[in-house]
Structure formats: structure tokens, C-alpha cells
CSV table of C-alpha atoms and ligand atoms in Angstrom, one decimal:
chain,number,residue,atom,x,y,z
A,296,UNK,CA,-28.9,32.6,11.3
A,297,UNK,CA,-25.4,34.8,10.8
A,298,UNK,CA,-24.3,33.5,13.8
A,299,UNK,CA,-25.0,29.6,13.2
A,300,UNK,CA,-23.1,29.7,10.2
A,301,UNK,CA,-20.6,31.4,11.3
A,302,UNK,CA,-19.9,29.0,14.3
A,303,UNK,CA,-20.2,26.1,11.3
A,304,UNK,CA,-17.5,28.1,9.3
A,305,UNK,CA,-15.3,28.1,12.2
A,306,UNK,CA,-15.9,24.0,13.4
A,307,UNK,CA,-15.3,23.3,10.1
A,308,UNK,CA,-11.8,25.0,10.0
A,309,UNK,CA,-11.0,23.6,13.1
A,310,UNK,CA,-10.6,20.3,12.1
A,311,UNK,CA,-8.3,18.2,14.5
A,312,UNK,CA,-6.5,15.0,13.8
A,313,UNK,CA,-7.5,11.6,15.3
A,314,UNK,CA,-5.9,11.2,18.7
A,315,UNK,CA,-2.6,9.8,18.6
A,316,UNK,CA,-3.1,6.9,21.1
A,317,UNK,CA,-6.1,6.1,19.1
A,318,UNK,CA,-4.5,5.4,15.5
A,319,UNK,CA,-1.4,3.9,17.0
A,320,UNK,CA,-3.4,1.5,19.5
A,321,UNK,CA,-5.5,0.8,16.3
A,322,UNK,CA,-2.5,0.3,14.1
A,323,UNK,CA,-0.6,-1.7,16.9
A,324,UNK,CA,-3.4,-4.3,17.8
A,325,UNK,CA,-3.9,-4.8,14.0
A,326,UNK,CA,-0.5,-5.4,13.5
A,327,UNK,CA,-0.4,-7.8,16.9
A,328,UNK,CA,-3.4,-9.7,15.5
A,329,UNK,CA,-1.9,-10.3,12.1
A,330,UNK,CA,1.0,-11.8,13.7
A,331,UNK,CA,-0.5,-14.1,15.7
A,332,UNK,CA,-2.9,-15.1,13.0
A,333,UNK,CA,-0.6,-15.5,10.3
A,334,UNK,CA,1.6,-17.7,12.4
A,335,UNK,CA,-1.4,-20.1,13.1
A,336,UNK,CA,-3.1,-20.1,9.7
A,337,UNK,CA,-0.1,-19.1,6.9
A,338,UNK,CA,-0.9,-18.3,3.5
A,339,UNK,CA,1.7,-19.1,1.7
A,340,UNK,CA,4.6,-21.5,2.0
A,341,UNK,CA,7.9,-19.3,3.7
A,342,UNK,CA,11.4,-19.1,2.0
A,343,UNK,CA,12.9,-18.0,4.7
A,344,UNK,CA,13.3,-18.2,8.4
A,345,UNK,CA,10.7,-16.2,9.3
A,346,UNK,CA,12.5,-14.3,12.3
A,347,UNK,CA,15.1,-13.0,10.6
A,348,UNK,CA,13.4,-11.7,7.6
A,349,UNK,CA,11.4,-9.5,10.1
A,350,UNK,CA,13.7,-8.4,12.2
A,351,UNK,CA,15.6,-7.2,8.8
A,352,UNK,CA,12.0,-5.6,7.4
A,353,UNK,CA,11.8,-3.9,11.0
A,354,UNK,CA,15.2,-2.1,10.4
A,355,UNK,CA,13.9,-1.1,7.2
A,356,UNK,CA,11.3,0.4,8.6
A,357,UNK,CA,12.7,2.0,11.6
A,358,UNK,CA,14.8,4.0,8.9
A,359,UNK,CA,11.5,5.0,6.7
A,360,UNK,CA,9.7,5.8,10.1
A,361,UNK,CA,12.7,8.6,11.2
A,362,UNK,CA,12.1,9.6,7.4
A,363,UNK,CA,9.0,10.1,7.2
A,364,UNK,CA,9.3,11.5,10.9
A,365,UNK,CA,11.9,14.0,9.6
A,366,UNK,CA,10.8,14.7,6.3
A,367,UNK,CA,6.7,14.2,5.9
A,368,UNK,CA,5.5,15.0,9.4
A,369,UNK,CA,6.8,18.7,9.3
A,370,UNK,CA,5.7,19.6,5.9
A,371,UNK,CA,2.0,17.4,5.3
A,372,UNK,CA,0.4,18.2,8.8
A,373,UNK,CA,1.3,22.2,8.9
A,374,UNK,CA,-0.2,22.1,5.0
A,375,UNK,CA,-3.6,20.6,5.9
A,376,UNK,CA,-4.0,22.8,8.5
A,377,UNK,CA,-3.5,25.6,5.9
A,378,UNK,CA,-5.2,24.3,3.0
A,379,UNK,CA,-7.9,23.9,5.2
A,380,UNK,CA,-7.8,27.7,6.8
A,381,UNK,CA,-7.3,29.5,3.4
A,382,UNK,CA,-9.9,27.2,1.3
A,383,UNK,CA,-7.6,25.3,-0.9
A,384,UNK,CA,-7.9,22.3,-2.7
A,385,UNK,CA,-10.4,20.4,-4.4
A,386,UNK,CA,-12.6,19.8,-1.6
A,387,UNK,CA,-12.4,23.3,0.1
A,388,UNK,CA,-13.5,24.3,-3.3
A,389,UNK,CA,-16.2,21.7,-4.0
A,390,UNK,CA,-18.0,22.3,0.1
A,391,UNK,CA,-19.4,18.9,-0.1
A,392,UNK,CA,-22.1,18.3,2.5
A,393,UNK,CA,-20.2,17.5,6.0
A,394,UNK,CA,-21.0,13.8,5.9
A,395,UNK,CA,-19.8,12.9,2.6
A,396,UNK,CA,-16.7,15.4,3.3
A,397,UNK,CA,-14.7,13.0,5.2
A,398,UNK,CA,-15.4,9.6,3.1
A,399,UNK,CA,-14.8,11.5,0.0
A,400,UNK,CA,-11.4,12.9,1.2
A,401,UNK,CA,-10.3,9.3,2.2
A,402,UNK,CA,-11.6,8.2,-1.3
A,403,UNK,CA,-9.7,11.0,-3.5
A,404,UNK,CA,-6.5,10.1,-1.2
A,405,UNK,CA,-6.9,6.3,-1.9
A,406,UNK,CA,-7.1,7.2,-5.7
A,407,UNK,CA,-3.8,9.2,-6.2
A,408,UNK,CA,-2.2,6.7,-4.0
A,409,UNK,CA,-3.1,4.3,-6.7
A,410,UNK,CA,-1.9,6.5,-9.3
A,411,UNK,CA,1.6,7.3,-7.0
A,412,UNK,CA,1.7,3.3,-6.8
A,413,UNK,CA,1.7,2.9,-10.9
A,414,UNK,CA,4.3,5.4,-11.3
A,415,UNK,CA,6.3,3.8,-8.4
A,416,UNK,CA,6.4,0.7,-10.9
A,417,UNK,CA,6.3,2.5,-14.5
A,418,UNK,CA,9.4,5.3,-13.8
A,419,UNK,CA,12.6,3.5,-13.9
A,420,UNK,CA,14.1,5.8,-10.9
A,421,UNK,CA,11.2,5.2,-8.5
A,422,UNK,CA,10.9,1.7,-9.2
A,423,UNK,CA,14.7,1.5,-8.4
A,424,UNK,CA,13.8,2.2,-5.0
A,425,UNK,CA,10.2,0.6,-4.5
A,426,UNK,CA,11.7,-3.2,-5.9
A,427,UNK,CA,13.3,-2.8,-2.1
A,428,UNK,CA,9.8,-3.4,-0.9
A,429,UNK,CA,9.4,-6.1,-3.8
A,430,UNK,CA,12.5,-7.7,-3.3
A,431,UNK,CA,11.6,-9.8,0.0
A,432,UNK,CA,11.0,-13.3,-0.6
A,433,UNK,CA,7.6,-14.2,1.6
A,434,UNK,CA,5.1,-11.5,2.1
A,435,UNK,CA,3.8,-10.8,5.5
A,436,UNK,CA,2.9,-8.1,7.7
A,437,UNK,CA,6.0,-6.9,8.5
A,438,UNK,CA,6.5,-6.1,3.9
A,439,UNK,CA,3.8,-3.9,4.7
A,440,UNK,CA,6.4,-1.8,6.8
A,441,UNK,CA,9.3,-2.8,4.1
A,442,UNK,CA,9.9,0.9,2.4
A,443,UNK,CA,13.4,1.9,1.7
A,444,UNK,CA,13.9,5.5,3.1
A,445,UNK,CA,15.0,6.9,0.2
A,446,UNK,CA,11.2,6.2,-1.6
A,447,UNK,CA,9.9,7.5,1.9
A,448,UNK,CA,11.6,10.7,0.8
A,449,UNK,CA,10.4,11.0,-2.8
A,450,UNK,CA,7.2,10.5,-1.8
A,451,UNK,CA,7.2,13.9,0.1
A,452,UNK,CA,5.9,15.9,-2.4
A,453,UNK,CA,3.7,13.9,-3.7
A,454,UNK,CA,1.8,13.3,-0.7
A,455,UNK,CA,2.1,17.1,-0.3
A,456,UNK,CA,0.6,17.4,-3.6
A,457,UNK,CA,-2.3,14.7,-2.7
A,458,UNK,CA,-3.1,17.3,0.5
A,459,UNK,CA,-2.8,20.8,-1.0
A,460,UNK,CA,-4.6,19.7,-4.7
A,461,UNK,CA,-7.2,17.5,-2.7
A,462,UNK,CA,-7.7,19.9,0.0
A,463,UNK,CA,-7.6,17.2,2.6
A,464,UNK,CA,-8.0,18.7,6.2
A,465,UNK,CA,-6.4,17.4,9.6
A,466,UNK,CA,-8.9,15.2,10.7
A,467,UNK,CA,-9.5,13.7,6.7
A,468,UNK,CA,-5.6,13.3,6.8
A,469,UNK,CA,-5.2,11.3,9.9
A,470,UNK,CA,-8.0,9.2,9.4
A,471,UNK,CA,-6.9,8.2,6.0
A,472,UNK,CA,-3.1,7.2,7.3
A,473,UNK,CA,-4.9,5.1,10.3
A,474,UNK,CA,-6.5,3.4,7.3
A,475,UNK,CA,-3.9,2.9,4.9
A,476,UNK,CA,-1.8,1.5,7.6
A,477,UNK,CA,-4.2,-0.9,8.7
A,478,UNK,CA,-5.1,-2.0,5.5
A,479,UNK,CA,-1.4,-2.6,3.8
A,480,UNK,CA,-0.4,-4.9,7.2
A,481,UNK,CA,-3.6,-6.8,6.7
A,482,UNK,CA,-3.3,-7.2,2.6
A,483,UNK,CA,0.8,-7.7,2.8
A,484,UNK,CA,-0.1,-10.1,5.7
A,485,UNK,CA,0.4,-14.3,5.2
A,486,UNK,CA,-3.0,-15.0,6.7
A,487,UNK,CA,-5.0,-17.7,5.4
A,488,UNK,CA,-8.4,-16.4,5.1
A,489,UNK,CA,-11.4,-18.8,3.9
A,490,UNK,CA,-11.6,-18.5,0.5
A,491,UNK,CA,-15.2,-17.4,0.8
A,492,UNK,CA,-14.6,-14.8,3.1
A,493,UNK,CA,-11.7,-13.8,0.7
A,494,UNK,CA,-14.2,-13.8,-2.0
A,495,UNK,CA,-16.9,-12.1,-0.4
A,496,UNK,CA,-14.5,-9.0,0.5
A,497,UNK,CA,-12.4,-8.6,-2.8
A,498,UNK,CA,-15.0,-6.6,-4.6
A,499,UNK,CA,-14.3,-3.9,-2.1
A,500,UNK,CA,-11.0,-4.1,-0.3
A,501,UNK,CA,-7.5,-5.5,-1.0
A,502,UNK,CA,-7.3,-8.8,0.1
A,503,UNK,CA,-3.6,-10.8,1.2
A,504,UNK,CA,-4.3,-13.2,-1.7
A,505,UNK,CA,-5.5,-10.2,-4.4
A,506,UNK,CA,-1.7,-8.7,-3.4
A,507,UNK,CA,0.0,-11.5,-3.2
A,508,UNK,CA,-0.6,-11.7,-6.6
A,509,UNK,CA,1.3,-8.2,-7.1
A,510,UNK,CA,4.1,-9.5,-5.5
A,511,UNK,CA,4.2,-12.1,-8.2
A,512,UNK,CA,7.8,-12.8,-10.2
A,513,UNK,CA,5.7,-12.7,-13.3
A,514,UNK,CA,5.6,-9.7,-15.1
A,515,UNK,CA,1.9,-9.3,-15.9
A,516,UNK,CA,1.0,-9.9,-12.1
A,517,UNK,CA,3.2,-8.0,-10.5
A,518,UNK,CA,1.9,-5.2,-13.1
A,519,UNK,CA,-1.6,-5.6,-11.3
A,520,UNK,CA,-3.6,-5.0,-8.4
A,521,UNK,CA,-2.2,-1.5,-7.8
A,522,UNK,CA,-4.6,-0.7,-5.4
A,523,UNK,CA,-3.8,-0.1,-1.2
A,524,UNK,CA,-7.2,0.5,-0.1
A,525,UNK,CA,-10.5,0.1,-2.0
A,526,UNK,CA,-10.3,-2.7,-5.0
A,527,UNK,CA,-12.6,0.3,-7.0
A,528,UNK,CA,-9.6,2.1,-8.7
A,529,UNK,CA,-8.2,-1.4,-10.4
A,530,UNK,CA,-11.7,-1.9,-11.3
A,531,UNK,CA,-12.1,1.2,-13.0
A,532,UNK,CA,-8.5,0.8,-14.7
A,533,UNK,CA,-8.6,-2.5,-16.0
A,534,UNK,CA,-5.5,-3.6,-13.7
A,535,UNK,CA,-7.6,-6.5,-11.4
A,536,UNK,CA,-6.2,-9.9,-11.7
A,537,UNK,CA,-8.0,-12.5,-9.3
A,538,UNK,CA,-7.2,-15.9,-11.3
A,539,UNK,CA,-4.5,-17.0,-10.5
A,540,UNK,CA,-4.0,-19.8,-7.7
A,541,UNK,CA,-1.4,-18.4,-4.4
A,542,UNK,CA,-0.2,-21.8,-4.4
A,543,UNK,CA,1.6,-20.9,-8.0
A,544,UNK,CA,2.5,-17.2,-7.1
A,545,UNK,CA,6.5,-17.1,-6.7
A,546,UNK,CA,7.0,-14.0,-4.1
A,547,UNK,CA,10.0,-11.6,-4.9
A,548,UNK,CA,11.5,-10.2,-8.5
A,549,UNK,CA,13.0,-12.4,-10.5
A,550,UNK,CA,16.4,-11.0,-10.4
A,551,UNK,CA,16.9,-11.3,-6.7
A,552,UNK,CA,15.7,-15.3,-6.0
A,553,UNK,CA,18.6,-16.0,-2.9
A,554,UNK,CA,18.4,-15.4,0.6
A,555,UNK,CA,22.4,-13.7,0.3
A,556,UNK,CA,21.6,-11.2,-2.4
A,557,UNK,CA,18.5,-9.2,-0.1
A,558,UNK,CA,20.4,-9.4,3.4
A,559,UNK,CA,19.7,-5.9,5.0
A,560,UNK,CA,23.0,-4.4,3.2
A,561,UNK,CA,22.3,-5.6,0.2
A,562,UNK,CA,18.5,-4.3,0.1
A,563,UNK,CA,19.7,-0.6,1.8
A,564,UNK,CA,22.2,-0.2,-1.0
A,565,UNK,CA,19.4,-2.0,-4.0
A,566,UNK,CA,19.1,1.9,-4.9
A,567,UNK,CA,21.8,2.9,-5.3
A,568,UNK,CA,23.2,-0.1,-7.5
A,569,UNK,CA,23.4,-1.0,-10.9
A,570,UNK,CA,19.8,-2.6,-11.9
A,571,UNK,CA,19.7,-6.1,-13.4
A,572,UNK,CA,17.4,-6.3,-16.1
A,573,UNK,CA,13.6,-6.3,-15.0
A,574,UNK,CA,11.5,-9.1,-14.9
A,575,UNK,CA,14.4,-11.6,-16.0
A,576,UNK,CA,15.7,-14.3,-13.9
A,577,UNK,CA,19.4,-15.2,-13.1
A,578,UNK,CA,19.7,-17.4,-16.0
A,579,UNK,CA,18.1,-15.0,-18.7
A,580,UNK,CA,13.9,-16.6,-18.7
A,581,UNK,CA,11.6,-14.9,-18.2
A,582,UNK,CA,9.2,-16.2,-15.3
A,583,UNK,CA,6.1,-17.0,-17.9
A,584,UNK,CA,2.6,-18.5,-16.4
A,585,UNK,CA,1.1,-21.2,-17.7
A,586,UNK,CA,-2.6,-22.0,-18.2
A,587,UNK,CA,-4.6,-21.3,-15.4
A,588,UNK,CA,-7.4,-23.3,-14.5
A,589,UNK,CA,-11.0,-22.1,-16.0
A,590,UNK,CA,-13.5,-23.1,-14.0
A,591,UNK,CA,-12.7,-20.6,-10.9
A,592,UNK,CA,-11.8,-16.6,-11.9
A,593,UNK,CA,-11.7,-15.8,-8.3
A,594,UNK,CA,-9.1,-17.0,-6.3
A,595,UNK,CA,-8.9,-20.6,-8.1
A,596,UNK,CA,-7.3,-23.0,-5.4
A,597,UNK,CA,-5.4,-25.8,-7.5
B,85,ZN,ZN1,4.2,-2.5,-5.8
């Protein structure tokens, strides 16, 4: 009896991140797909030429990846490793049963991502640096990958926090960033999807039209659908917006509505700049919506 616990204790402590080739060939041949896809059915009508705008959300990714690379790697993966040896954390604590241990990890991980997400928007210095991610004028797959560096950065020790307060293992950890990853290229993504199908998923995960509506240049949208995983935490928060037609969402931040002003210069340096007012445009209105149709609450199409 000793002895089959004691060889649980020690598989349970030896949790062991998803295979590299794994995540990356899932991430990768999401990514691929979306591409393709997007290009044959688009969402959303483009702004601009659609090659340069991902080659410049490419270079502003490369940077956040050797960030991340430099910065998050070496501090997030040695800590779930320890918070799982020495017990720590919520979960290490709590000992829920082995199935629910994983789901439940990923769960608690989407959660404070939606809480890191609000605060990205509601505290003047981080939203200096996420409106880089806000700023592009289309959304597609390659936003998804659209982080300036320096909010890469600050988000170090709050994803450190997430782990060692969560008491998310190795294994919970990795499968969680495969997740998240697949889910923000697919919800950032200009893929038309039938509306029923659209419809039919919403009540459970972020959908390209629910965030497109996020990336709205109205106030009130763009201060909605928070979520990056599960639609469940803007549920529970009041913060799900569904009603309003893609056709009438204007892409990008009202400050910003010109090719010239987000070249890749301009959105590296955004930061780091003196911040135009929010939520006002170029000529001092504020981007206002008018009444939405009635009949549909989900995804109206007119
Ligand atoms: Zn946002």
C-alpha cells in the first residue's frame, strides 16, 4: 500500500512538459491552416495590403519571441518545476483528483489571464504598451502574434505569479501555452466561419467574430470580450458583447486610423511616446454606435 503511494507521490512530481515538436507542430499547422483559410473565406474587409502588414506583425513578434525567450522561459519553467516539488500553490495545496488536476490548472490559468487582460486595458502604463497589439488596422492571425516586447516583459511576473500562486506543474504549464496559442491565432484570425457554426461555439470558446468585436474603435467594445480562452470568465463578469454586426466593427483605436502613423517604427516606439487621448479620433469624436438591430443578439449579420 506504502509503496503504491509512494510511487504516485513520485509520478505526480515528475511531471514533464508536452514534447516540443508536439506543441510547435500543433501551433505551426494551426497557424498554416488559418492562413490559408482566411485568405479563401475573409472575415472582414482589409485596410491594408495584406503582405506587408504581416510581415511588420512578424517583426513584432520575432522581438516578443527573443523576449519571452530571454526573459519568461528561464524564470516560469524552473518555477513549475519547483512549485510542483515543494507543494506550492493553490493546486498542490488543494490535491484535486489526477483527472480534474490538469483541466483545472488550464482553467485557473485561463482565468487570471483574463484578469492580466483587464488590467492590460484599465492601467494607463500597461495599456500604453498593449494598444501596440490594438493599433493594427485588420485583425488576422498574424495580431495574434502582434505583442510589443516591452508588454512581453511586464508580463513576467505576472505569469510567474499565475504559476507559483496557482501551483501549475510542467506538464499543466505546457499544455495551457499550446492552448492559448492555438486559440488567440484562431480568434485574432479573418476567417469567415458560418454564422451557425460561430454561434454554436461562442457559448464556450472565443470566436474571430466575438474578438473582433474587442478590437472595435468604439469604446464600449473594445472594453469587452476580455476573454483568450473559454467565453465562461466574460460570462461570469458581465463583459460579453455578441450584438453587434462585423460588418460595422471598425478595426484599430481611434487615434491611430492611417496606414503611416503604425509602420513598424512607429508601433515599436507607440510606448514610449506621448499618448493621444483614448478612445478619441483625429478630429476630437468620439467613435459612438448607433442602434443595432433587435431581432438577432448573436452575431446579427446586417
Ligand atoms: Zn485587448
Amino acid at each position: 500500500m506504502n509503496h503504491t503511494i509512494t510511487s504516485r507521490e513520485r509520478h505526480r512530481c515528475a511531471s514533464r512538459r508536452i514534447p516540443g515538436w508536439l506543441s510547435g507542430t500543433l501551433v505551426m499547422g494551426a497557424f498554416a491552416a488559418l492562413i490559408v483559410a482566411e485568405a479563401r473565406r475573409p472575415l472582414r474587409r482589409k485596410t491594408e495590403p495584406k503582405l506587408g502588414r504581416d510581415l511588420r506583425n512578424l517583426a513584432v513578434a520575432a522581438l516578443s519571441a527573443a523576449t519571452l525567450r530571454t526573459l519568461e522561459t528561464p524564470v516560469v519553467e524552473p518555477l513549475s518545476r519547483l512549485v510542483e516539488r515543494r507543494r506550492f500553490g493553490l493546486l498542490q495545496w488543494l490535491r484535486p483528483p489526477r483527472w480534474l488536476e490538469l483541466p483545472l490548472a488550464v482553467a485557473l490559468m485561463d482565468y487570471t489571464l483574463y484578469v492580466w487582460h483587464v488590467l492590460t486595458h484599465r492601467v494607463p502604463f500597461l495599456w500604453r504598451l498593449h494598444v501596440v497589439h490594438h493599433a493594427d488596422l485588420d485583425l488576422s492571425a498574424t495580431t495574434a502574434l502582434r505583442f510589443h516586447f516591452a508588454e512581453m516583459a511586464v508580463s513576467v511576473p505576472y505569469r510567474a505569479a499565475q504559476v507559483a500562486l496557482l501551483g501549475v506543474g510542467p506538464r499543466a504549464l505546457s499544455v495551457w501555452q499550446t492552448l492559448l496559442f492555438t486559440s488567440i491565432l484562431f480568434h485574432h484570425s479573418n476567417l469567415r466561419l458560418p454564422v451557425r457554426l460561430e454561434r454554436r461555439l461562442v457559448p464556450f470558446i472565443v470566436t474571430p467574430r466575438m474578438h473582433g468585436i474587442h478590437h472595435s474603435i468604439v469604446e464600449e467594445e473594445t472594453n469587452s470580450n476580455w476573454s483568450s480562452g473559454l467565453t465562461v470568465w466574460d460570462r461570469l463578469h458581465g463583459t460579453l458583447r455578441l450584438d453587434v454586426p462585423q460588418r460595422r466593427v471598425t478595426i484599430g483605436v481611434p487615434a491611430w486610423r492611417e496606414p503611416v502613423e503604425v509602420t513598424l517604427s512607429r508601433i515599436l516606439a507607440m510606448p514610449f511616446r506621448r499618448q493621444p487621448p483614448g478612445f478619441v479620433l483625429p478630429d476630437g469624436r468620439r467613435p459612438r454606435r448607433g442602434r443595432l438591430p433587435a431581432l438577432e443578439r448573436v452575431f446579427p449579420r446586417a
